[in-house]
Coordinates of C-alpha atoms in Angstrom, one line a residue:
X1 CA 4.1 -0.1 -14.6
X2 CA 0.6 -1.1 -15.8
X3 CA -1.0 1.2 -18.4
X4 CA -3.8 1.9 -15.9
X5 CA -1.6 2.4 -12.9
X6 CA -2.0 5.6 -10.9
X7 CA 1.8 6.3 -11.1
X8 CA 1.7 6.3 -14.9
X9 CA -1.3 8.5 -14.9
X10 CA 0.4 10.9 -12.5
X11 CA 3.5 11.0 -14.6
X12 CA 1.4 11.6 -17.7
X13 CA -0.5 14.5 -16.1
X14 CA 2.7 16.1 -14.8
X15 CA 4.3 15.7 -18.3
X16 CA 1.3 17.1 -20.1
X17 CA 1.2 20.1 -17.8
X18 CA 4.9 20.7 -18.0
X19 CA 4.9 20.2 -21.8
X20 CA 2.0 22.7 -22.3
X21 CA 3.6 25.3 -20.1
X22 CA 7.1 24.8 -21.6
X23 CA 5.8 25.0 -25.2
X24 CA 3.7 28.0 -24.4
X25 CA 6.5 29.9 -22.7
X26 CA 9.0 28.8 -25.4
X27 CA 6.6 29.8 -28.2
X28 CA 6.0 33.2 -26.7
X29 CA 9.7 33.8 -26.1
X30 CA 10.6 32.7 -29.6
X31 CA 8.0 35.0 -31.3
X32 CA 9.0 38.0 -29.1
X33 CA 12.7 37.5 -29.8
X34 CA 12.0 36.9 -33.5
X35 CA 10.0 40.1 -33.8
X36 CA 12.7 42.0 -31.9
X37 CA 15.6 40.6 -34.0
X38 CA 13.9 41.2 -37.3
X39 CA 12.6 44.6 -36.4
X40 CA 16.0 45.7 -35.3
X41 CA 17.8 44.4 -38.4
X42 CA 15.0 45.8 -40.6
X43 CA 15.0 49.3 -39.1
X44 CA 18.8 49.5 -39.2
X45 CA 18.9 48.5 -42.9
X46 CA 16.0 50.8 -43.9
X47 CA 17.4 53.8 -42.2
X48 CA 20.8 53.2 -43.7
X49 CA 19.3 52.7 -47.2
X50 CA 17.2 55.9 -46.8
X51 CA 20.2 58.0 -45.8
X52 CA 22.4 56.5 -48.5
X53 CA 19.8 57.0 -51.1
X54 CA 19.3 60.6 -50.1
X55 CA 23.1 61.3 -50.2
X56 CA 24.0 59.6 -53.4
X57 CA 20.9 59.7 -55.6
X58 CA 19.1 62.9 -54.7
X59 CA 21.9 65.0 -56.2
X60 CA 21.5 63.3 -59.6
X61 CA 19.8 65.3 -62.3
X62 CA 16.2 64.6 -63.3
X63 CA 17.5 62.9 -66.4
X64 CA 20.8 61.2 -65.4
X65 CA 22.9 59.2 -67.7
X66 CA 23.1 55.4 -67.2
X67 CA 26.7 55.6 -66.2
X68 CA 25.9 58.1 -63.4
X69 CA 23.2 55.7 -62.2
X70 CA 25.7 52.9 -62.2
X71 CA 28.1 55.0 -60.2
X72 CA 25.5 56.0 -57.6
X73 CA 24.3 52.3 -57.3
X74 CA 27.9 51.2 -56.6
X75 CA 28.3 53.9 -53.9
X76 CA 25.1 53.0 -52.2
X77 CA 25.9 49.3 -52.3
X78 CA 29.5 49.7 -51.2
X79 CA 28.6 48.9 -47.6
X80 CA 28.4 45.2 -48.4
X81 CA 25.3 44.9 -46.3
X82 CA 22.8 45.0 -49.1
X83 CA 22.5 45.3 -52.9
X84 CA 20.8 48.2 -54.8
X85 CA 19.0 48.7 -58.0
X86 CA 18.5 52.3 -59.3
X87 CA 15.9 53.1 -61.9
X88 CA 15.8 56.3 -63.9
X89 CA 15.1 57.8 -67.3
X90 CA 18.2 58.9 -69.2
X91 CA 18.6 62.2 -71.2
X92 CA 18.0 60.3 -74.4
X93 CA 14.6 59.1 -73.2
X94 CA 15.7 55.5 -72.5
X95 CA 15.0 53.7 -69.1
X96 CA 18.1 52.8 -67.2
X97 CA 18.4 50.1 -64.5
X98 CA 21.7 50.3 -62.6
X99 CA 22.5 47.5 -60.1
X100 CA 25.3 47.2 -57.6
X101 CA 25.7 43.4 -58.4
X102 CA 23.7 41.9 -61.3
X103 CA 24.5 38.3 -60.1
X104 CA 22.7 38.9 -56.8
X105 CA 19.9 41.4 -57.3
X106 CA 18.0 42.6 -60.3
X107 CA 14.7 44.3 -60.9
X108 CA 13.1 41.0 -61.6
X109 CA 13.7 40.0 -58.0
X110 CA 11.5 42.9 -56.8
X111 CA 7.9 41.8 -56.1
X112 CA 5.3 43.5 -58.3
X113 CA 3.3 44.5 -55.3
X114 CA 6.3 46.4 -53.9
X115 CA 7.0 48.2 -57.2
X116 CA 3.3 49.2 -57.3
X117 CA 3.4 50.6 -53.7
X118 CA 6.7 52.4 -54.3
X119 CA 5.3 54.2 -57.4
X120 CA 2.2 55.3 -55.6
X121 CA 1.9 58.9 -54.5
X122 CA 0.4 59.6 -51.1
X123 CA -2.1 62.4 -51.6
X124 CA -2.6 63.0 -47.9
X125 CA 1.1 63.8 -47.7
X126 CA 1.2 66.4 -50.5
X127 CA 1.6 63.7 -53.2
X128 CA 5.0 62.5 -51.8
X129 CA 6.4 59.0 -52.2
X130 CA 7.1 56.8 -49.2
X131 CA 9.6 54.0 -48.4
X132 CA 8.0 50.5 -48.6
X133 CA 9.4 47.1 -47.7
X134 CA 8.6 43.4 -47.8
X135 CA 10.2 40.1 -46.6
X136 CA 10.7 37.6 -49.3
X137 CA 12.4 34.2 -49.9
X138 CA 14.8 33.7 -52.8
X139 CA 16.2 30.2 -53.3
X140 CA 15.1 29.2 -49.9
X141 CA 16.9 32.1 -48.1
X142 CA 15.2 35.1 -46.3
X143 CA 15.6 38.6 -47.6
X144 CA 14.4 42.1 -46.9
X145 CA 13.4 44.1 -50.0
X146 CA 12.7 47.8 -49.8
X147 CA 12.1 50.6 -52.3
X148 CA 11.6 54.3 -52.5
X149 CA 11.3 57.0 -55.2
X150 CA 13.1 60.3 -54.5
X151 CA 10.6 63.1 -54.3
X152 CA 10.9 65.8 -56.8
X153 CA 11.5 63.7 -59.8
X154 CA 14.6 61.7 -58.7
X155 CA 15.3 58.1 -59.5
X156 CA 13.7 55.1 -57.8
X157 CA 15.9 52.8 -55.6
X158 CA 15.4 49.2 -54.5
X159 CA 17.4 47.4 -51.8
X160 CA 17.9 43.7 -51.1
X161 CA 19.3 42.8 -47.7
X162 CA 20.0 39.2 -46.6
X163 CA 18.4 38.0 -43.3
X164 CA 20.3 34.8 -43.2
X165 CA 22.3 35.8 -40.1
X166 CA 19.2 36.7 -38.3
X167 CA 17.6 33.3 -39.3
X168 CA 20.6 31.5 -37.9
X169 CA 20.3 33.4 -34.7
X170 CA 16.6 32.5 -34.5
X171 CA 17.3 28.9 -35.3
X172 CA 19.8 28.7 -32.5
X173 CA 17.3 30.3 -30.2
X174 CA 14.6 27.8 -31.3
X175 CA 17.0 24.9 -30.6
X176 CA 17.8 26.3 -27.2
X177 CA 14.1 26.7 -26.4
X178 CA 13.4 23.1 -27.7
X179 CA 16.2 21.7 -25.5
X180 CA 14.9 23.7 -22.5
X181 CA 11.4 22.3 -23.2
X182 CA 12.8 18.7 -23.4
X183 CA 14.7 19.2 -20.1
X184 CA 11.5 20.6 -18.5
X185 CA 9.6 17.6 -19.7
X186 CA 12.2 15.2 -18.3
X187 CA 12.4 17.2 -15.1
X188 CA 8.6 17.1 -14.7
X189 CA 8.6 13.3 -15.3
X190 CA 11.3 12.8 -12.6
X191 CA 9.3 15.2 -10.3
X192 CA 6.1 13.2 -11.0
X193 CA 8.0 9.9 -10.3
X194 CA 9.2 11.3 -7.0
X195 CA 5.8 12.7 -6.1
X196 CA 4.2 9.5 -7.2
X197 CA 6.5 7.5 -5.0
X198 CA 5.8 9.7 -2.0
X199 CA 2.1 9.5 -2.6
X200 CA 1.7 5.9 -3.7
X201 CA 4.1 4.3 -1.2
X202 CA 1.5 4.8 1.7
X203 CA -1.2 3.7 -0.7
X204 CA 0.7 0.6 -1.5
X205 CA 1.3 -0.1 2.1
X206 CA -2.4 0.4 2.7
X207 CA -3.2 -2.1 0.0
X208 CA -0.8 -4.7 1.5
X209 CA -2.2 -4.1 4.9
X210 CA -5.8 -4.5 3.7
X211 CA -4.7 -7.8 1.9
X212 CA -3.1 -9.1 5.1
X213 CA -6.2 -8.1 7.0
X214 CA -8.4 -10.0 4.5
X215 CA -6.1 -13.1 5.0
X216 CA -7.0 -13.1 8.7
X217 CA -4.0 -11.2 10.1
X218 CA -6.1 -8.9 12.3
X219 CA -3.1 -7.5 14.2
X220 CA -1.9 -5.7 11.0
X221 CA -1.3 -2.0 11.6
X222 CA 0.1 0.9 9.5
X223 CA 2.9 3.2 10.7
X224 CA 1.5 6.7 11.0
X225 CA 3.9 9.6 10.1
X226 CA 3.0 13.2 9.6
X227 CA -0.4 15.0 9.8
X228 CA -1.4 15.1 6.1
X229 CA -4.4 13.3 4.5
X230 CA -2.3 10.1 4.0
X231 CA -1.5 10.0 7.7
X232 CA -5.2 10.4 8.4
X233 CA -6.0 7.6 6.1
X234 CA -3.5 5.3 7.8
X235 CA -4.9 6.2 11.2
X236 CA -8.4 5.5 10.0
X237 CA -7.3 2.1 8.7
X238 CA -5.7 1.3 12.1
X239 CA -8.8 2.3 13.9
X240 CA -10.9 0.2 11.7
X241 CA -8.5 -2.8 12.0
X242 CA -8.5 -2.5 15.8
X243 CA -12.3 -2.3 15.9
X244 CA -12.5 -5.3 13.6
X245 CA -10.0 -7.3 15.7
X246 CA -12.0 -6.6 18.8
X247 CA -15.2 -7.5 17.1
X248 CA -13.8 -10.8 15.7
X249 CA -12.4 -11.7 19.1
X250 CA -15.7 -11.0 20.7
X251 CA -17.6 -13.1 18.1
X252 CA -15.0 -15.9 18.3
X253 CA -15.4 -16.0 22.1
X254 CA -19.2 -16.1 21.7
X255 CA -18.9 -18.9 19.1
X256 CA -16.5 -20.9 21.3
X257 CA -18.8 -20.5 24.2
X258 CA -21.7 -21.6 22.1
X259 CA -19.8 -24.6 20.8
X260 CA -18.8 -25.5 24.3
X261 CA -22.4 -25.2 25.5
X262 CA -23.6 -27.5 22.7
X263 CA -20.8 -30.0 23.4
X264 CA -21.4 -30.0 27.1
X265 CA -25.1 -30.2 26.7
X266 CA -24.8 -33.1 24.3
X267 CA -22.5 -35.0 26.6
X268 CA -24.7 -34.3 29.7
X269 CA -27.8 -35.5 27.8
X270 CA -26.2 -38.8 26.8
X271 CA -26.3 -40.3 30.3
X272 CA -30.1 -39.6 31.1
X273 CA -30.9 -40.5 27.5
X274 CA -29.3 -43.9 27.9
X275 CA -31.5 -44.7 30.8
X276 CA -34.6 -43.2 29.1
X277 CA -33.8 -45.2 25.9
X278 CA -33.6 -48.4 28.0
X279 CA -36.9 -47.7 29.7
X280 CA -38.6 -46.8 26.4
X281 CA -37.4 -50.1 24.8
X282 CA -39.0 -52.0 27.7
X283 CA -42.2 -49.9 27.3
X284 CA -42.2 -50.6 23.5
X285 CA -42.0 -54.3 24.1
X286 CA -44.9 -54.1 26.5
X287 CA -47.0 -51.7 24.5
X288 CA -49.4 -54.4 23.2
X289 CA -50.2 -55.4 26.7
X290 CA -50.9 -51.9 28.0
X291 CA -54.3 -50.2 28.2
X292 CA -55.5 -49.0 24.8
X293 CA -55.8 -45.5 26.2
X294 CA -52.1 -45.5 27.3
X295 CA -50.5 -47.4 24.4
X296 CA -50.5 -44.4 22.0
X297 CA -48.8 -42.2 24.6
X298 CA -46.1 -44.9 25.2
X299 CA -45.4 -45.2 21.4
X300 CA -45.1 -41.4 21.2
X301 CA -42.7 -41.3 24.1
X302 CA -40.6 -44.1 22.4
X303 CA -40.6 -42.3 19.1
X304 CA -39.6 -38.9 20.6
X305 CA -37.0 -40.6 22.7
X306 CA -35.3 -42.1 19.6
X307 CA -35.6 -38.8 17.8
X308 CA -34.0 -37.0 20.8
X309 CA -31.2 -39.6 20.9
X310 CA -30.5 -39.0 17.2
X311 CA -30.5 -35.3 17.7
X312 CA -28.0 -35.5 20.5
X313 CA -25.7 -37.8 18.4
X314 CA -26.0 -35.3 15.5
X315 CA -25.1 -32.3 17.8
X316 CA -22.1 -34.3 19.0
X317 CA -21.0 -34.9 15.4
X318 CA -21.4 -31.2 14.7
X319 CA -19.2 -30.3 17.7
X320 CA -16.5 -32.7 16.5
X321 CA -16.5 -31.0 13.1
X322 CA -16.4 -27.5 14.6
X323 CA -13.5 -28.5 16.9
X324 CA -11.6 -30.1 14.1
X325 CA -11.4 -33.4 15.8
X326 CA -13.3 -35.5 13.3
X327 CA -11.3 -38.3 11.9
X328 CA -11.6 -40.5 8.9
X329 CA -11.5 -44.3 9.4
X330 CA -11.0 -45.4 5.8
X331 CA -11.1 -48.7 4.0
X332 CA -11.2 -49.7 0.3
X333 CA -14.8 -50.4 -0.4
X334 CA -17.1 -50.9 -3.4
X335 CA -19.1 -47.7 -3.6
X336 CA -22.1 -49.4 -5.2
X337 CA -22.3 -52.1 -2.6
X338 CA -22.0 -49.5 0.2
X339 CA -24.9 -47.5 -1.3
X340 CA -27.0 -50.6 -1.7
X341 CA -26.3 -51.6 1.9
X342 CA -27.4 -48.1 3.1
X343 CA -30.7 -48.5 1.2
X344 CA -31.2 -52.1 2.4
X345 CA -30.7 -51.1 6.0
X346 CA -33.5 -48.6 5.7
X347 CA -35.8 -50.7 3.4
X348 CA -35.5 -48.3 0.5
X349 CA -34.6 -50.8 -2.2
X350 CA -38.2 -50.9 -3.5
X351 CA -38.5 -47.1 -3.5
X352 CA -35.1 -46.1 -5.1
X353 CA -33.6 -46.9 -8.5
X354 CA -29.9 -47.7 -8.3
X355 CA -27.7 -47.3 -11.4
X356 CA -24.3 -48.5 -10.1
X357 CA -21.7 -50.4 -12.0
X358 CA -19.8 -53.0 -9.9
X359 CA -16.1 -52.7 -9.1
X360 CA -16.1 -48.9 -8.5
X361 CA -13.6 -49.0 -5.6
X362 CA -12.6 -46.0 -3.5
X363 CA -10.7 -45.5 -0.2
X364 CA -13.1 -43.8 2.1
X365 CA -14.9 -43.9 5.5
X366 CA -17.8 -46.4 5.1
X367 CA -19.7 -44.9 8.1
X368 CA -19.5 -41.4 6.8
X369 CA -20.5 -42.5 3.3
X370 CA -23.5 -44.1 4.9
X371 CA -24.4 -40.9 6.7
X372 CA -24.1 -38.9 3.4
X373 CA -26.2 -41.3 1.3
X374 CA -28.8 -41.7 4.1
X375 CA -29.4 -38.0 4.2
X376 CA -29.4 -37.4 0.5
X377 CA -31.7 -40.3 -0.4
X378 CA -34.0 -39.8 2.7
X379 CA -34.3 -36.1 1.7
X380 CA -35.3 -37.0 -1.8
X381 CA -37.8 -39.6 -0.7
X382 CA -39.4 -37.3 1.9
X383 CA -39.5 -34.0 0.0
X384 CA -39.1 -35.0 -3.7
X385 CA -41.2 -37.0 -6.0
X386 CA -41.0 -40.6 -7.1
X387 CA -39.1 -42.2 -8.7
X388 CA -35.9 -41.4 -6.8
X389 CA -32.8 -42.4 -8.8
X390 CA -29.2 -42.9 -7.5
X391 CA -26.6 -43.0 -10.3
X392 CA -22.9 -43.7 -9.6
X393 CA -20.2 -42.7 -12.2
X394 CA -16.5 -42.4 -12.4
X395 CA -14.6 -39.3 -13.4
X396 CA -11.1 -40.3 -14.3
X397 CA -10.2 -36.8 -15.6
X398 CA -10.7 -35.1 -12.3
X399 CA -7.5 -33.9 -10.6
X400 CA -6.0 -36.2 -7.9
X401 CA -4.9 -39.8 -7.6
X402 CA -7.3 -41.9 -9.6
X403 CA -10.0 -39.3 -10.3
X404 CA -13.3 -38.8 -8.6
X405 CA -16.4 -40.9 -7.8
X406 CA -19.6 -39.0 -8.7
X407 CA -22.9 -40.0 -7.0
X408 CA -26.1 -38.2 -8.2
X409 CA -29.4 -38.5 -6.3
X410 CA -32.3 -37.1 -8.3
X411 CA -36.1 -37.0 -7.8
X412 CA -39.1 -36.0 -9.8
X413 CA -40.6 -33.5 -7.3
X414 CA -41.3 -29.8 -7.7
X415 CA -37.7 -28.9 -7.3
X416 CA -36.0 -26.4 -5.0
X417 CA -37.0 -22.7 -5.1
X418 CA -34.3 -20.5 -6.4
X419 CA -34.1 -18.4 -3.2
X420 CA -33.7 -21.6 -1.2
X421 CA -30.9 -23.2 -3.3
X422 CA -28.0 -21.2 -1.7
X423 CA -29.1 -22.2 1.8
X424 CA -29.9 -25.9 1.5
X425 CA -26.7 -26.9 3.3
X426 CA -27.0 -24.3 6.1
X427 CA -27.5 -25.5 9.6
X428 CA -31.0 -25.5 11.0
X429 CA -32.3 -23.9 7.7
X430 CA -35.9 -24.8 6.8
X431 CA -37.6 -23.3 3.8
X432 CA -41.0 -23.4 5.5
X433 CA -40.7 -21.9 9.0
X434 CA -44.2 -23.1 9.8
X435 CA -43.3 -26.8 9.1
X436 CA -44.4 -29.0 11.9
X437 CA -41.9 -29.7 14.7
X438 CA -41.4 -33.4 14.0
X439 CA -40.0 -33.1 10.5
X440 CA -36.3 -33.0 11.1
X441 CA -33.7 -30.8 12.9
X442 CA -32.3 -29.1 9.9
X443 CA -28.8 -30.6 10.3
X444 CA -28.8 -33.6 8.1
X445 CA -27.6 -32.0 4.8
X446 CA -25.1 -29.9 6.7
X447 CA -23.6 -33.1 8.3
X448 CA -23.6 -34.7 4.9
X449 CA -21.7 -31.8 3.4
X450 CA -19.1 -31.8 6.2
X451 CA -18.6 -35.5 5.8
X452 CA -17.9 -34.9 2.1
X453 CA -15.5 -32.1 2.8
X454 CA -13.5 -34.2 5.3
X455 CA -12.9 -36.6 2.4
X456 CA -11.8 -33.7 0.2
X457 CA -15.0 -33.9 -1.8
X458 CA -18.1 -31.7 -2.1
X459 CA -21.9 -31.8 -2.6
X460 CA -23.9 -29.5 -4.8
X461 CA -27.7 -29.0 -5.2
X462 CA -29.5 -28.0 -8.4
X463 CA -32.8 -28.3 -10.2
X464 CA -33.0 -30.6 -13.3
X465 CA -34.3 -29.1 -16.5
X466 CA -36.9 -31.9 -16.8
X467 CA -38.1 -31.2 -13.3
X468 CA -37.1 -32.3 -9.8
X469 CA -34.0 -31.7 -7.7
X470 CA -30.6 -33.4 -8.0
X471 CA -27.9 -33.6 -5.3
X472 CA -24.5 -34.5 -6.7
X473 CA -21.8 -36.0 -4.4
X474 CA -18.2 -35.9 -5.6
X475 CA -15.6 -37.8 -3.7
X476 CA -12.0 -38.5 -4.6
X477 CA -10.9 -42.2 -4.8
X478 CA -8.5 -41.4 -2.0
X479 CA -9.0 -38.7 0.6
X480 CA -7.1 -35.6 -0.4
X481 CA -4.7 -34.0 2.1
X482 CA -6.0 -30.8 3.6
X483 CA -9.7 -31.5 3.1
X484 CA -11.9 -29.0 4.9
X485 CA -14.9 -29.7 7.0
X486 CA -17.9 -27.6 7.2
X487 CA -16.7 -25.6 10.2
X488 CA -13.6 -24.4 8.3
X489 CA -11.2 -26.6 10.4
X490 CA -8.6 -28.9 8.8
X491 CA -9.6 -32.5 8.9
X492 CA -7.5 -34.6 11.3
X493 CA -5.4 -37.4 9.8
X494 CA -7.4 -40.4 8.9
X495 CA -7.0 -43.9 10.4
X496 CA -6.9 -46.9 8.1
X497 CA -8.9 -49.7 9.6
X498 CA -10.8 -52.7 8.4
X499 CA -14.6 -52.5 8.6
X500 CA -15.0 -48.8 9.1
X501 CA -16.3 -48.9 12.7
X502 CA -18.0 -45.8 14.0
X503 CA -15.7 -43.6 16.1
X504 CA -16.2 -42.9 19.8
X505 CA -18.4 -46.0 20.2
X506 CA -21.1 -44.8 17.8
X507 CA -22.6 -47.9 16.2
X508 CA -25.6 -46.4 14.3
X509 CA -25.5 -44.2 11.2
X510 CA -25.7 -40.5 12.1
X511 CA -28.7 -38.8 10.6
X512 CA -30.1 -42.1 9.3
X513 CA -33.6 -40.6 9.2
X514 CA -32.6 -38.7 6.1
X515 CA -33.7 -35.4 7.5
X516 CA -31.6 -32.3 6.6
X517 CA -31.6 -28.6 6.7
X518 CA -33.5 -28.4 3.5
X519 CA -36.2 -30.7 4.9
X520 CA -38.9 -28.4 3.7
X521 CA -36.9 -27.0 0.7
X522 CA -38.8 -29.1 -1.8
X523 CA -42.3 -28.7 -0.3

């Protein structure tokens, strides 16, 4: 059990309560029995001593002889229950101290306080002497010492009675009470263990059910038994799980319908877009021969048609990621050469600094790498500040076969606001909602991230301490098994081909305009 576990605390509380109660009861019982035992032994010995002193010493003369005191002391101490010392003044004027056994009890054993009390007259009682007693310890053993002076001028007698038998009885009682306290403590711990098991078993089941629910097993339910609070808690959990399952099913159905709509819409748009694109190409070729009043409108139609075509292709790519049908078509390529080819195809060589050692080989999908770099570099050029720098490095210490390839795209712009950083890869996210319509769809960086995920890599965004933003792409040298795409679907097995042709007949880089969801993030 953990030191902070509820079971241990429950056992500790039960044990503390039981120990407190048992010690209190045992202590009270011990002191009550001790008082009763000592009082009974004391009263019996004092009454016997008083009677024996009255019978044997009261008849002595006022000035007895020492031998008569010895005889009387022997008679009083004959009972073998206590020893006696008799004090008197002999006829010749000498003080006599007669004892029943000098080896056991002498006048020196009598406390001075007791002798003073015995020799004190009580004026309120016609000047008579009273019987006084004390409990003392001699050589580590308990005794009762009592003394009295016979009224009318008789001798003074002192008694010593051993309380060793009573001490043994009280020690036995103390041991019995201690054992009873220990048994009560053990019983309380066992009772707490049983109670804890009864209480914590449903709680443990609830924790396991909540863990299973968090792992996506929405059909998890608890067995409800009884009508107590734990049963109510289990029923509440079942109700919440059922409501959550229904809600998730409803949201999943809506999401599936939305994805189906986007996919169907994209496919339906491709056919008319193909015809429109062909017409727009013809119009573009004839734009110079058209009326100067009509030419700008023709160029606008051509530009918007191409933009619409790119948006449809992007949406189709998104639907493939969401459906988990996106595949890798990998080839062993030189990463530096691929990045340079991407920049050359878009006439960015004069605007971007490339720091790429040659011979950095990796097995990846060239088309998807082109999509990633087009979006990252285009985003930096459009919304960052010059100069834009692309740096390629190797990380051989990264886990996996051969380490990772790290590509950093940095700019010298104002950077990305802190509240925007967590959302730069969200779909359709734009930091400036009022940004004009033609500045991107808000899908480029999302597509780039999903293409990194399907390789088993990742992309991160941050601000540089010296100013500007930096997007860091990390790709394994070989695609890792179980890579996740942006939609949370497992990537399909990749196909190894030569040349990295675009799948499904796509021949142009997706998102080549460089526009992404953070299109306005750096503005």
